[in-house]
Each structure stands twice: as structure tokens, then as C-alpha cells.
Amino acid sequence: MDKFLQRIQEQRFDSGYSLLGLFLLVFITYSSQAVLQAFNADDIIQSQYPSDALTFLAQGRWGYYLVYAKLQQALPSPLVSTFLGCCLLIASAYLAASLLGFKKQYQLYLFVLIGSVSLYYGKLFSFDSTRLAYPLGNFFAVLGLVACVRGSRSLLLVGLLSMSIAPAFYPASTELAATLFLALFLVSLSRGFEPVSFKRLLLVGGALLASLLVYLLLTKGLYRVTGWVMGSRADIDLLAMFSRYNEVLCLFSEHSWPFHSFEQCQKPQFKGHLGKFEKVSMAAVFLAFNAAFIVRYWCRSQGMYIVLFLAVQLLMLLAPFALIFASKNSVFPIRSLYSVPYIYGFYLVALLGELLGYQKRILNGVALVFMLVGCTWVLSAMIDVSNKSFRDYKTSQRNLFAVNRVILDIERVLSAEGRGRETYVPMVLVNDKPRLGGVLHIPWSRERVYHLLDPRYQAASGAERKRVLKAISEKPVWPAEGSIYMDQNTLVVVISR
């Protein structure tokens, strides 16, 4: 065992076959989403109505808009975007690992894989339009952070600009940069602020905060020139940290520090996805990491370092959802918390370096156990993402088969009405208590599913929909006779009420 661990420590990262191995593992994780196409509400609309991509602009995500609407022409290009997205995920994690001083092969493998392979990305990439744009935002954020830490004054400006455009692809990229910055602070603290000085860290922290201001100014100027319009979802509320206390507590306890769940957090919008093994092993890594470094500072009589160490850790655990403190948006999707695996990847790799540094047999044994824990995290995440992809695919197929069955009855009704050859049929679908989940009951997508399978069917206008719903009375639900009928020129289908 000792010889095995010594060999691992001596082995440096080989950028050839090692990168290929990392890419294969990451690509295998997310390729099922590209092969097993599962249409959610956004996919149904964006693939048919490219103009819907303007909603990205309303959220301030003009980089996202340029990549998906212009470069990809509002089409998902599944395998290509997944391939490029995986390359960007690995590149971002590799830059982050090198920034944190993880240079040995086992360190890079564990950190890159734990950060890149997670169900958070699995949830994120279940949206077809995100697989290229969002990793690109992460790459710009991490690249900018590296430039600010290691570069001269000119590179500091380049890094500031790079971090400033990252939120235009996805705002959570800034949270990733903040998480990695705080992890770097802990690394520098453990080394007596060498090679990154305390002054340099303050400068980089200021640049990170300034990048948000530059992004706002750049976005406002760009929108004024182009005529693009910002929506309410991009509004800022500096008092949100007080009004959203309960949401912050739930995100923290369910994701960043998932060891105790409060009763009020047992809701789908907060619920984490970790099993008992993951929670227990993450708690063990967290406690061992803190014990190892606190003991070191205590033995050196560095009491202030302990206080600073714990304070920075608290900020790091809040960083994956830090934008909630200034966001007016009523929803904070948990899929944007993909910085959380980076935290525990950092804990694990830093702990391994500390344990192996003592070169004691018992600590080497503990380190080997934690290595196996890290490998299990990656394997578990790969299985979870793959299973989620297949479940989404089955749900999507059930929805499409159900729509096909309804279309057969619609055809009979249209034929009886003498409308079988019409090329345009405005439609109102009533499905308030869905039997199937997914896109069939979401108000902005349910009629669009029918249009996907038959272009004749179009969602009726808002005014027409209101008129039809007022007159629906006690109509039976499908498949009963009379559940599909014509109201003037509008087709009405009552699936559930």
C-alpha cells in the first residue's frame, strides 16, 4: 500500500493520454442526453420557434443568445455541443486545479472529475440549448480568475473583462469563480500566503466584484445600442438577502452543507439528490479536512488563522448561490448549484495532500480510503446522470405517444366537421390535472407538442383561449365522447380539468 501511494504521489499529470481519459469519462456521462433525446418545455418551443431565444436577452444572457440563437441557429446540435461542452468543462476544471496547486496526477483526476461529473450538470444539460453556452461561461470565468491571480497589470484587465462577460452566458459562472477564489484563499492561508500574497488576493477579490459591475454597464450599453430589452427576471434587489432568508437556509442545508435538513426545506424546489452514502462520506471529508488544518494552525499557535479559515469556509459554502442575495428573481433553480461539487472536490484533494504529506502508515491508509470515496462519488454521479437521462427520455416518449393517441381522435373530429384538409388549426388544450408529467401540462408548451408532431396545430391566441375557457362548462375529459370539439374555428381538447 505504501509503495502504491508513493508511486501515485510521484506521478505527475501527463497531458496526453490523461486528458483523453478525462474527456472520455466526462463525455460518456453526458452523451446519453445527446443520444436519448428528451424534450422538455423549453426544448419543444426553442426548436420550433427560434424567436423564443429572445427570452435569453430579457434575462441579460446575451452571450447565451449569441451562441444558441446565432451560432447554433436555435438548434441543439446534440453531439457536437455535448462534445465541445465537455471539452470546456474539463478545460475549466483543469485551469482551476492548476490555480489551486493540484499538479499531481491523482489530484487533477479527482478534482477535475468531481467538479465536471455531477447531477447538477446533468440537470442543466437536460436543456438542449445549454450544453455549449453554459460551459463557455464557466471557462471565461475561470480563465479570468487565473489571469487576475497570475498575470501582470495588463493581464489583470484581460482577466477582469473575461470574468465580466461570463455572466452573459450564465450568471452562475460568477458563483463558480467566487467559489474557486475562496478555495484559493484557503490554499494560500495554509501556505502562509505563498505563492499568492494576501495583497494579491484582495486585489483579485476586488476584480471579481468589479466584474459584476462591468457586466452590468457593458450589458446596459449593449442593449441601448442594439435595442434589446431587459426583462424583470434580471432585476436587482440589494435587500433580497433579508427577504429570502428561508430560501438561503434551505439551499445551504440541502446542498452546500447537506448534513441536516430542516422541515420547511422538504419541498421539490429545494430538495437535494444525495443518498446516505454521499451525505456520510461528504460529512467525513468535511470534518477530516477541518480537523487536519485546524490542528496544524493550533500547533503553530495561529489562532487568528483558525478564525479566518472558518470564516472563508462559510463564505465558500454560500458562494454557489451567492447571487440570490441581490436577485429579484423569485426562483433559484438548484441546477445552477454546480459549484458545490467543486467545494467537496477541493476538500478531498487538499485533505489527501495533507494526509500523505506526513508519510505515516495509518494516515496513508486513511488517505487510500478517501481516494476510494472520491472515485465512488464520480461513479455514482455518472450513474445518476445516465439514469436521469433515461427517465427523462421515457417521460418524453410517453408524452409523445399520448399525443399521437389524441391526434387520432382529433383527426376523426376534424373529418366529421369537414375540416380534415385544413392547413391551420388554432388549438386550446385543457390539461390542468395531468396524468403524465412533463411538457403536456405546462401552459406555454402543451399545444406546441402537437405542433411538433403535426404543423397544422397552433396554439390559439390569448384572447381566444380566454373565450373558450369561459364556455367550457361541464365538458367531459378525454377519451370520452365530446372531449374534443370545435368551438367556432378553434379546436378544443379537454384532457383533464
Short mmCIF file of C-alpha atoms in Angstrom, two decimals:
data_model
loop_
_atom_site.label_atom_id
_atom_site.label_comp_id
_atom_site.label_asym_id
_atom_site.label_seq_id
_atom_site.Cartn_x
_atom_site.Cartn_y
_atom_site.Cartn_z
CA MET A 1 0.00 0.00 0.00
CA ASP A 2 2.76 2.43 0.94
CA LYS A 3 4.62 1.81 -2.33
CA PHE A 4 1.39 2.25 -4.28
CA LEU A 5 0.66 5.60 -2.61
CA GLN A 6 4.27 6.73 -3.03
CA ARG A 7 4.10 5.96 -6.73
CA ILE A 8 0.84 7.88 -7.04
CA GLN A 9 2.36 10.91 -5.33
CA GLU A 10 5.40 10.87 -7.58
CA GLN A 11 3.37 10.58 -10.78
CA ARG A 12 2.89 13.93 -12.49
CA PHE A 13 -0.02 14.73 -14.75
CA ASP A 14 0.62 13.61 -18.34
CA SER A 15 -1.32 15.95 -20.58
CA GLY A 16 -1.61 13.43 -23.40
CA TYR A 17 -3.41 10.20 -22.54
CA SER A 18 -4.54 11.66 -19.22
CA LEU A 19 -6.62 14.37 -20.85
CA LEU A 20 -8.05 11.82 -23.27
CA GLY A 21 -9.06 9.60 -20.35
CA LEU A 22 -10.69 12.53 -18.55
CA PHE A 23 -12.57 13.53 -21.68
CA LEU A 24 -13.91 10.01 -22.28
CA LEU A 25 -15.24 9.75 -18.73
CA VAL A 26 -16.93 13.17 -18.89
CA PHE A 27 -18.28 12.67 -22.41
CA ILE A 28 -19.67 9.22 -21.56
CA THR A 29 -21.51 10.81 -18.62
CA TYR A 30 -23.40 13.35 -20.72
CA SER A 31 -23.54 11.68 -24.14
CA SER A 32 -26.71 9.79 -23.21
CA GLN A 33 -28.54 13.13 -23.07
CA ALA A 34 -27.46 13.81 -26.63
CA VAL A 35 -28.38 10.34 -27.91
CA LEU A 36 -31.61 9.81 -25.94
CA GLN A 37 -33.42 12.99 -26.91
CA ALA A 38 -35.88 14.07 -24.21
CA PHE A 39 -37.89 17.19 -24.98
CA ASN A 40 -38.72 19.48 -22.09
CA ALA A 41 -40.89 22.59 -22.33
CA ASP A 42 -38.06 24.89 -23.40
CA ASP A 43 -36.74 22.40 -25.98
CA ILE A 44 -40.21 21.97 -27.51
CA ILE A 45 -40.54 25.71 -28.05
CA GLN A 46 -37.00 26.74 -28.94
CA SER A 47 -36.51 24.06 -31.60
CA GLN A 48 -39.71 25.18 -33.37
CA TYR A 49 -39.83 28.90 -32.65
CA PRO A 50 -36.30 30.40 -32.86
CA SER A 51 -37.69 33.79 -31.84
CA ASP A 52 -38.25 32.36 -28.34
CA ALA A 53 -34.48 32.71 -27.84
CA LEU A 54 -35.19 36.40 -27.25
CA THR A 55 -36.12 35.38 -23.71
CA PHE A 56 -32.38 34.89 -23.12
CA LEU A 57 -31.87 38.55 -23.89
CA ALA A 58 -34.63 39.53 -21.46
CA GLN A 59 -32.61 37.77 -18.74
CA GLY A 60 -29.39 39.60 -19.63
CA ARG A 61 -27.83 36.47 -21.15
CA TRP A 62 -26.75 37.95 -24.45
CA GLY A 63 -23.77 35.59 -24.72
CA TYR A 64 -26.15 32.65 -24.39
CA TYR A 65 -28.31 34.23 -27.12
CA LEU A 66 -25.39 34.74 -29.50
CA VAL A 67 -24.17 31.16 -29.09
CA TYR A 68 -27.50 29.36 -29.29
CA ALA A 69 -29.66 31.61 -31.47
CA LYS A 70 -26.97 32.83 -33.87
CA LEU A 71 -24.12 30.31 -33.87
CA GLN A 72 -26.31 27.20 -33.46
CA GLN A 73 -29.31 28.75 -35.26
CA ALA A 74 -31.62 27.76 -32.37
CA LEU A 75 -30.95 24.05 -32.99
CA PRO A 76 -29.36 21.89 -30.30
CA SER A 77 -26.74 20.05 -32.46
CA PRO A 78 -26.72 17.45 -29.66
CA LEU A 79 -23.47 15.52 -30.12
CA VAL A 80 -21.43 18.49 -31.32
CA SER A 81 -22.49 20.79 -28.47
CA THR A 82 -22.04 17.98 -25.95
CA PHE A 83 -18.54 17.26 -27.29
CA LEU A 84 -17.48 20.91 -27.15
CA GLY A 85 -19.21 21.44 -23.81
CA CYS A 86 -17.33 18.52 -22.24
CA CYS A 87 -14.04 19.90 -23.57
CA LEU A 88 -14.83 23.26 -21.94
CA LEU A 89 -15.83 21.61 -18.64
CA ILE A 90 -12.50 19.78 -18.49
CA ALA A 91 -10.54 22.87 -19.52
CA SER A 92 -12.23 24.96 -16.80
CA ALA A 93 -11.65 22.33 -14.12
CA TYR A 94 -8.04 21.84 -15.26
CA LEU A 95 -7.36 25.58 -15.01
CA ALA A 96 -8.98 25.63 -11.57
CA ALA A 97 -6.88 22.66 -10.40
CA SER A 98 -3.65 24.24 -11.58
CA LEU A 99 -4.64 27.52 -9.91
CA LEU A 100 -5.12 25.69 -6.61
CA GLY A 101 -1.74 23.99 -6.94
CA PHE A 102 -3.04 20.49 -7.71
CA LYS A 103 -0.35 19.23 -10.07
CA LYS A 104 -0.04 15.54 -9.34
CA GLN A 105 -1.99 13.11 -11.44
CA TYR A 106 -4.28 11.78 -8.69
CA GLN A 107 -5.08 15.36 -7.61
CA LEU A 108 -6.01 16.50 -11.09
CA TYR A 109 -8.02 13.38 -11.89
CA LEU A 110 -10.08 13.57 -8.70
CA PHE A 111 -10.62 17.33 -8.76
CA VAL A 112 -11.47 17.54 -12.47
CA LEU A 113 -13.82 14.56 -12.40
CA ILE A 114 -15.63 15.51 -9.18
CA GLY A 115 -16.10 19.07 -10.49
CA SER A 116 -17.12 18.07 -14.02
CA VAL A 117 -19.25 14.98 -13.39
CA SER A 118 -22.30 15.86 -11.31
CA LEU A 119 -26.06 15.61 -11.43
CA TYR A 120 -26.22 19.42 -11.30
CA TYR A 121 -24.72 19.49 -14.80
CA GLY A 122 -26.98 16.57 -15.69
CA LYS A 123 -29.99 18.71 -14.78
CA LEU A 124 -28.53 21.71 -16.56
CA PHE A 125 -27.73 19.86 -19.78
CA SER A 126 -31.20 18.31 -19.92
CA PHE A 127 -31.96 21.62 -21.65
CA ASP A 128 -30.72 21.24 -25.23
CA SER A 129 -29.68 24.87 -25.60
CA THR A 130 -27.30 24.95 -22.62
CA ARG A 131 -24.62 22.37 -23.42
CA LEU A 132 -22.27 24.74 -25.20
CA ALA A 133 -23.16 28.21 -23.91
CA TYR A 134 -23.04 27.50 -20.18
CA PRO A 135 -19.64 25.70 -20.16
CA LEU A 136 -18.31 28.59 -22.24
CA GLY A 137 -19.39 30.99 -19.48
CA ASN A 138 -17.61 28.84 -16.90
CA PHE A 139 -14.46 28.79 -18.99
CA PHE A 140 -14.38 32.59 -19.30
CA ALA A 141 -14.97 32.96 -15.54
CA VAL A 142 -12.16 30.58 -14.54
CA LEU A 143 -9.81 31.87 -17.24
CA GLY A 144 -10.37 35.41 -15.99
CA LEU A 145 -9.70 34.35 -12.42
CA VAL A 146 -6.42 32.67 -13.42
CA ALA A 147 -5.34 35.76 -15.38
CA CYS A 148 -6.07 38.02 -12.39
CA VAL A 149 -4.13 35.81 -9.98
CA ARG A 150 -1.07 35.12 -12.10
CA GLY A 151 -0.91 37.96 -14.58
CA SER A 152 0.62 41.40 -14.77
CA ARG A 153 -1.45 44.59 -14.79
CA SER A 154 -2.33 44.18 -18.45
CA LEU A 155 -3.42 40.58 -17.86
CA LEU A 156 -5.39 41.75 -14.84
CA LEU A 157 -7.51 43.88 -17.17
CA VAL A 158 -7.93 40.95 -19.56
CA GLY A 159 -8.99 38.77 -16.63
CA LEU A 160 -11.47 41.41 -15.46
CA LEU A 161 -13.02 41.55 -18.94
CA SER A 162 -13.15 37.75 -19.17
CA MET A 163 -14.96 37.48 -15.83
CA SER A 164 -17.25 40.33 -16.88
CA ILE A 165 -18.60 38.58 -19.99
CA ALA A 166 -19.03 35.20 -18.25
CA PRO A 167 -22.45 36.07 -16.67
CA ALA A 168 -23.75 36.88 -20.16
CA PHE A 169 -23.66 33.14 -20.81
CA TYR A 170 -24.95 32.07 -17.39
CA PRO A 171 -24.85 34.08 -14.14
CA ALA A 172 -23.83 31.00 -12.09
CA SER A 173 -20.41 31.16 -13.77
CA THR A 174 -19.61 34.09 -11.48
CA GLU A 175 -20.56 31.95 -8.50
CA LEU A 176 -18.11 29.31 -9.74
CA ALA A 177 -15.35 31.93 -9.93
CA ALA A 178 -16.19 33.11 -6.40
CA THR A 179 -16.10 29.53 -5.08
CA LEU A 180 -12.68 28.88 -6.62
CA PHE A 181 -11.35 32.24 -5.39
CA LEU A 182 -12.29 31.37 -1.80
CA ALA A 183 -10.75 27.90 -2.20
CA LEU A 184 -7.56 29.62 -3.39
CA PHE A 185 -7.70 31.82 -0.31
CA LEU A 186 -7.74 28.70 1.90
CA VAL A 187 -4.81 27.21 -0.04
CA SER A 188 -2.81 30.43 0.33
CA LEU A 189 -3.68 30.60 4.02
CA SER A 190 -2.33 27.08 4.56
CA ARG A 191 0.95 28.07 2.89
CA GLY A 192 1.44 31.35 4.73
CA PHE A 193 0.14 33.31 1.72
CA GLU A 194 2.75 31.87 -0.60
CA PRO A 195 2.95 32.00 -3.58
CA VAL A 196 -0.22 34.19 -3.70
CA SER A 197 0.12 37.10 -1.29
CA PHE A 198 -2.68 38.47 0.86
CA LYS A 199 -2.47 41.75 -1.04
CA ARG A 200 -2.86 39.93 -4.35
CA LEU A 201 -5.86 38.02 -3.04
CA LEU A 202 -7.55 41.27 -2.03
CA LEU A 203 -6.85 42.65 -5.49
CA VAL A 204 -8.36 39.57 -7.17
CA GLY A 205 -11.39 39.69 -4.86
CA GLY A 206 -11.90 43.31 -5.83
CA ALA A 207 -11.61 42.40 -9.51
CA LEU A 208 -14.22 39.67 -9.07
CA LEU A 209 -16.68 42.12 -7.53
CA ALA A 210 -15.82 44.77 -10.12
CA SER A 211 -16.52 42.28 -12.93
CA LEU A 212 -20.20 42.21 -11.93
CA LEU A 213 -20.38 45.99 -12.20
CA VAL A 214 -18.59 45.93 -15.57
CA TYR A 215 -21.02 43.26 -16.78
CA LEU A 216 -23.99 45.45 -15.82
CA LEU A 217 -22.53 48.52 -17.51
CA LEU A 218 -21.50 46.54 -20.60
CA THR A 219 -24.94 44.93 -20.85
CA LYS A 220 -26.83 48.19 -20.46
CA GLY A 221 -24.67 49.85 -23.10
CA LEU A 222 -25.05 46.92 -25.50
CA TYR A 223 -28.83 46.84 -25.03
CA ARG A 224 -29.10 50.57 -25.62
CA VAL A 225 -27.16 50.30 -28.88
CA THR A 226 -28.97 47.20 -30.20
CA GLY A 227 -32.46 47.97 -28.91
CA TRP A 228 -32.67 44.74 -26.94
CA VAL A 229 -34.98 44.87 -23.91
CA MET A 230 -34.18 43.65 -20.40
CA GLY A 231 -36.95 41.79 -18.55
CA SER A 232 -37.91 41.69 -14.89
CA ARG A 233 -36.02 38.42 -14.25
CA ALA A 234 -32.76 40.37 -14.50
CA ASP A 235 -33.76 42.95 -11.88
CA ILE A 236 -31.52 43.55 -8.87
CA ASP A 237 -32.71 43.78 -5.28
CA LEU A 238 -29.97 44.64 -2.79
CA LEU A 239 -32.32 43.82 0.11
CA ALA A 240 -33.02 40.28 -1.12
CA MET A 241 -30.62 38.87 1.46
CA PHE A 242 -33.18 39.79 4.14
CA SER A 243 -36.37 38.78 2.35
CA ARG A 244 -35.04 35.42 1.10
CA TYR A 245 -33.55 34.14 4.34
CA ASN A 246 -35.61 30.92 4.32
CA GLU A 247 -34.58 30.10 0.76
CA VAL A 248 -30.91 30.69 1.59
CA LEU A 249 -31.21 28.40 4.61
CA CYS A 250 -32.75 25.63 2.52
CA LEU A 251 -30.20 25.86 -0.29
CA PHE A 252 -27.41 25.79 2.27
CA SER A 253 -28.74 22.86 4.29
CA GLU A 254 -29.83 20.77 1.29
CA HIS A 255 -26.83 21.32 -0.97
CA SER A 256 -23.78 23.22 0.28
CA TRP A 257 -23.80 21.56 3.72
CA PRO A 258 -26.23 18.66 3.24
CA PHE A 259 -25.92 17.07 6.67
CA HIS A 260 -29.09 18.37 8.31
CA SER A 261 -32.40 19.02 6.58
CA PHE A 262 -34.99 21.38 8.07
CA GLU A 263 -38.66 20.50 7.81
CA GLN A 264 -39.52 23.62 5.82
CA CYS A 265 -36.94 22.61 3.20
CA GLN A 266 -38.64 19.32 2.28
CA LYS A 267 -40.03 20.76 -0.93
CA PRO A 268 -39.21 19.84 -4.55
CA GLN A 269 -37.66 23.24 -5.32
CA PHE A 270 -35.09 22.76 -2.53
CA LYS A 271 -34.68 19.01 -2.24
CA GLY A 272 -31.20 17.64 -2.80
CA HIS A 273 -30.43 14.41 -4.63
CA LEU A 274 -27.76 12.85 -2.40
CA GLY A 275 -28.05 9.37 -0.95
CA LYS A 276 -26.98 8.32 2.54
CA PHE A 277 -23.53 7.21 1.40
CA GLU A 278 -22.81 10.56 -0.26
CA LYS A 279 -24.00 12.50 2.78
CA VAL A 280 -21.99 10.41 5.24
CA SER A 281 -18.84 10.46 3.12
CA MET A 282 -19.12 14.20 2.44
CA ALA A 283 -19.53 14.81 6.18
CA ALA A 284 -16.45 12.66 6.86
CA VAL A 285 -14.39 14.58 4.28
CA PHE A 286 -15.61 17.91 5.65
CA LEU A 287 -14.78 17.02 9.26
CA ALA A 288 -11.42 15.44 8.41
CA PHE A 289 -10.42 18.46 6.30
CA ASN A 290 -11.27 20.88 9.10
CA ALA A 291 -9.63 18.75 11.77
CA ALA A 292 -6.39 18.37 9.78
CA PHE A 293 -5.92 22.09 9.12
CA ILE A 294 -7.23 23.39 12.45
CA VAL A 295 -4.81 21.07 14.27
CA ARG A 296 -1.98 22.40 12.10
CA TYR A 297 -2.83 26.03 12.90
CA TRP A 298 -3.33 25.19 16.59
CA CYS A 299 0.07 23.53 16.84
CA ARG A 300 1.63 26.64 15.30
CA SER A 301 -0.28 28.93 17.71
CA GLN A 302 -2.01 30.62 14.78
CA GLY A 303 -5.37 31.32 16.43
CA MET A 304 -6.27 34.12 14.02
CA TYR A 305 -5.66 31.76 11.12
CA ILE A 306 -8.29 29.39 12.54
CA VAL A 307 -10.87 32.19 12.72
CA LEU A 308 -10.04 33.29 9.17
CA PHE A 309 -10.05 29.67 7.98
CA LEU A 310 -13.59 29.07 9.29
CA ALA A 311 -14.91 32.44 8.06
CA VAL A 312 -13.64 31.89 4.50
CA GLN A 313 -15.11 28.39 4.53
CA LEU A 314 -18.55 29.75 5.43
CA LEU A 315 -18.32 32.21 2.53
CA MET A 316 -17.23 29.39 0.21
CA LEU A 317 -20.25 27.29 1.18
CA LEU A 318 -22.51 30.27 0.41
CA ALA A 319 -20.76 31.11 -2.87
CA PRO A 320 -22.59 28.55 -5.11
CA PHE A 321 -25.80 30.58 -4.71
CA ALA A 322 -24.33 33.98 -3.76
CA LEU A 323 -26.30 35.87 -6.43
CA ILE A 324 -29.51 35.15 -4.55
CA PHE A 325 -28.51 37.90 -2.14
CA ALA A 326 -29.07 40.52 -4.85
CA SER A 327 -31.55 38.80 -7.18
CA LYS A 328 -35.17 39.84 -7.53
CA ASN A 329 -35.99 36.66 -9.47
CA SER A 330 -38.49 34.62 -7.46
CA VAL A 331 -36.95 31.26 -8.42
CA PHE A 332 -33.42 29.99 -7.82
CA PRO A 333 -33.05 26.71 -9.76
CA ILE A 334 -30.94 24.10 -7.99
CA ARG A 335 -29.39 23.07 -11.32
CA SER A 336 -27.28 26.24 -11.11
CA LEU A 337 -25.54 24.97 -7.95
CA TYR A 338 -22.84 23.16 -9.92
CA SER A 339 -20.12 24.88 -7.84
CA VAL A 340 -20.98 22.62 -4.88
CA PRO A 341 -19.07 19.55 -6.22
CA TYR A 342 -16.01 21.77 -6.69
CA ILE A 343 -16.11 22.55 -2.95
CA TYR A 344 -16.06 18.92 -1.91
CA GLY A 345 -13.57 18.06 -4.63
CA PHE A 346 -11.33 20.74 -3.14
CA TYR A 347 -11.88 19.44 0.40
CA LEU A 348 -10.98 15.91 -0.67
CA VAL A 349 -7.86 16.70 -2.71
CA ALA A 350 -6.50 19.18 -0.14
CA LEU A 351 -7.11 16.63 2.63
CA LEU A 352 -5.30 13.91 0.67
CA GLY A 353 -2.29 16.17 0.18
CA GLU A 354 -2.21 16.92 3.91
CA LEU A 355 -2.53 13.27 4.97
CA LEU A 356 0.04 11.93 2.51
CA GLY A 357 2.48 14.66 3.47
CA TYR A 358 3.04 13.08 6.90
CA GLN A 359 4.17 9.78 5.30
CA LYS A 360 2.75 7.70 8.16
CA ARG A 361 1.26 4.29 7.51
CA ILE A 362 -2.01 4.84 9.33
CA LEU A 363 -2.58 8.20 7.61
CA ASN A 364 -1.69 6.62 4.27
CA GLY A 365 -4.44 4.06 4.92
CA VAL A 366 -6.93 6.84 5.69
CA ALA A 367 -5.87 8.64 2.50
CA LEU A 368 -6.45 5.50 0.44
CA VAL A 369 -9.98 5.19 1.88
CA PHE A 370 -10.72 8.81 0.95
CA MET A 371 -9.39 8.20 -2.57
CA LEU A 372 -11.86 5.36 -2.96
CA VAL A 373 -14.59 7.66 -1.64
CA GLY A 374 -13.75 10.21 -4.35
CA CYS A 375 -13.83 7.53 -7.05
CA THR A 376 -17.21 6.36 -5.73
CA TRP A 377 -18.57 9.91 -5.92
CA VAL A 378 -17.62 10.11 -9.60
CA LEU A 379 -19.03 6.68 -10.44
CA SER A 380 -22.25 7.43 -8.53
CA ALA A 381 -22.65 10.75 -10.35
CA MET A 382 -22.10 9.07 -13.73
CA ILE A 383 -24.81 6.52 -12.94
CA ASP A 384 -27.19 9.20 -11.62
CA VAL A 385 -26.81 11.36 -14.73
CA SER A 386 -27.28 8.36 -17.02
CA ASN A 387 -30.36 7.18 -15.12
CA LYS A 388 -31.84 10.68 -15.14
CA SER A 389 -31.29 10.87 -18.90
CA PHE A 390 -33.12 7.60 -19.43
CA ARG A 391 -36.00 8.59 -17.13
CA ASP A 392 -36.38 11.89 -18.97
CA TYR A 393 -36.32 10.01 -22.27
CA LYS A 394 -39.07 7.62 -21.12
CA THR A 395 -41.22 10.52 -19.89
CA SER A 396 -40.74 12.33 -23.20
CA GLN A 397 -41.66 9.23 -25.19
CA ARG A 398 -44.78 8.62 -23.08
CA ASN A 399 -45.84 12.20 -23.73
CA LEU A 400 -45.32 11.86 -27.47
CA PHE A 401 -47.20 8.54 -27.63
CA ALA A 402 -50.07 10.07 -25.64
CA VAL A 403 -50.20 13.00 -28.05
CA ASN A 404 -50.31 10.62 -31.01
CA ARG A 405 -53.30 8.83 -29.49
CA VAL A 406 -55.13 12.12 -29.00
CA ILE A 407 -54.29 13.21 -32.57
CA LEU A 408 -56.06 10.11 -33.92
CA ASP A 409 -59.28 11.24 -32.20
CA ILE A 410 -58.70 14.83 -33.32
CA GLU A 411 -58.49 13.65 -36.93
CA ARG A 412 -61.90 11.93 -36.64
CA VAL A 413 -63.47 15.09 -35.18
CA LEU A 414 -61.97 17.31 -37.89
CA SER A 415 -63.06 14.89 -40.59
CA ALA A 416 -66.63 14.86 -39.25
CA GLU A 417 -66.57 18.67 -39.29
CA GLY A 418 -65.33 18.68 -42.87
CA ARG A 419 -62.02 20.28 -41.84
CA GLY A 420 -59.65 17.38 -42.47
CA ARG A 421 -57.66 19.18 -45.17
CA GLU A 422 -57.13 22.47 -43.37
CA THR A 423 -53.51 23.64 -43.03
CA TYR A 424 -54.03 25.75 -39.89
CA VAL A 425 -55.98 24.71 -36.81
CA PRO A 426 -55.91 27.02 -33.74
CA MET A 427 -55.98 24.87 -30.64
CA VAL A 428 -56.74 25.14 -26.92
CA LEU A 429 -55.60 22.25 -24.74
CA VAL A 430 -57.07 21.94 -21.25
CA ASN A 431 -54.84 19.79 -19.03
CA ASP A 432 -54.94 21.26 -15.54
CA LYS A 433 -54.60 17.93 -13.69
CA PRO A 434 -52.17 15.99 -15.87
CA ARG A 435 -51.99 12.21 -15.84
CA LEU A 436 -48.49 12.42 -17.26
CA GLY A 437 -45.77 14.83 -16.11
CA GLY A 438 -43.58 16.89 -18.37
CA VAL A 439 -44.47 19.20 -21.20
CA LEU A 440 -48.16 18.29 -21.61
CA HIS A 441 -49.39 20.37 -18.67
CA ILE A 442 -47.02 23.36 -18.80
CA PRO A 443 -49.09 26.29 -20.13
CA TRP A 444 -46.53 27.62 -22.61
CA SER A 445 -45.66 24.28 -24.19
CA ARG A 446 -48.63 21.90 -24.22
CA GLU A 447 -50.10 22.93 -27.58
CA ARG A 448 -46.57 23.18 -29.01
CA VAL A 449 -46.12 19.42 -28.54
CA TYR A 450 -48.96 18.85 -31.01
CA HIS A 451 -47.37 21.30 -33.42
CA LEU A 452 -44.13 19.34 -33.17
CA LEU A 453 -45.90 16.20 -34.46
CA ASP A 454 -48.25 17.96 -36.87
CA PRO A 455 -47.52 21.54 -38.02
CA ARG A 456 -51.24 22.22 -38.61
CA TYR A 457 -51.90 22.62 -34.90
CA GLN A 458 -51.10 26.03 -33.48
CA ALA A 459 -51.71 27.47 -30.02
CA ALA A 460 -54.72 29.78 -30.10
CA SER A 461 -54.25 33.43 -29.18
CA GLY A 462 -54.55 34.51 -25.57
CA ALA A 463 -57.89 36.25 -26.14
CA GLU A 464 -59.31 33.23 -27.96
CA ARG A 465 -58.13 30.94 -25.18
CA LYS A 466 -59.89 33.03 -22.54
CA ARG A 467 -63.13 33.00 -24.58
CA VAL A 468 -63.01 29.22 -25.00
CA LEU A 469 -62.27 28.54 -21.31
CA LYS A 470 -65.26 30.63 -20.22
CA ALA A 471 -67.56 28.45 -22.31
CA ILE A 472 -66.09 25.07 -21.43
CA SER A 473 -68.75 24.36 -18.73
CA GLU A 474 -69.02 20.63 -17.88
CA LYS A 475 -67.36 19.12 -20.93
CA PRO A 476 -66.15 15.51 -20.43
CA VAL A 477 -62.45 14.66 -20.39
CA TRP A 478 -60.60 12.61 -22.96
CA PRO A 479 -61.12 9.84 -24.13
CA ALA A 480 -64.85 10.34 -23.51
CA GLU A 481 -67.07 11.32 -26.42
CA GLY A 482 -67.33 15.10 -26.69
CA SER A 483 -63.97 15.83 -25.05
CA ILE A 484 -62.66 17.01 -28.44
CA TYR A 485 -64.82 19.53 -30.27
CA MET A 486 -64.79 22.69 -32.38
CA ASP A 487 -65.74 26.00 -30.76
CA GLN A 488 -66.26 28.26 -33.78
CA ASN A 489 -62.90 27.94 -35.58
CA THR A 490 -60.91 26.77 -32.56
CA LEU A 491 -60.17 23.14 -31.75
CA VAL A 492 -60.65 22.35 -28.04
CA VAL A 493 -59.20 19.26 -26.38
CA VAL A 494 -60.09 18.56 -22.75
CA ILE A 495 -57.53 16.17 -21.30
CA SER A 496 -58.20 16.91 -17.63
CA ARG A 497 -59.90 19.57 -15.51
#
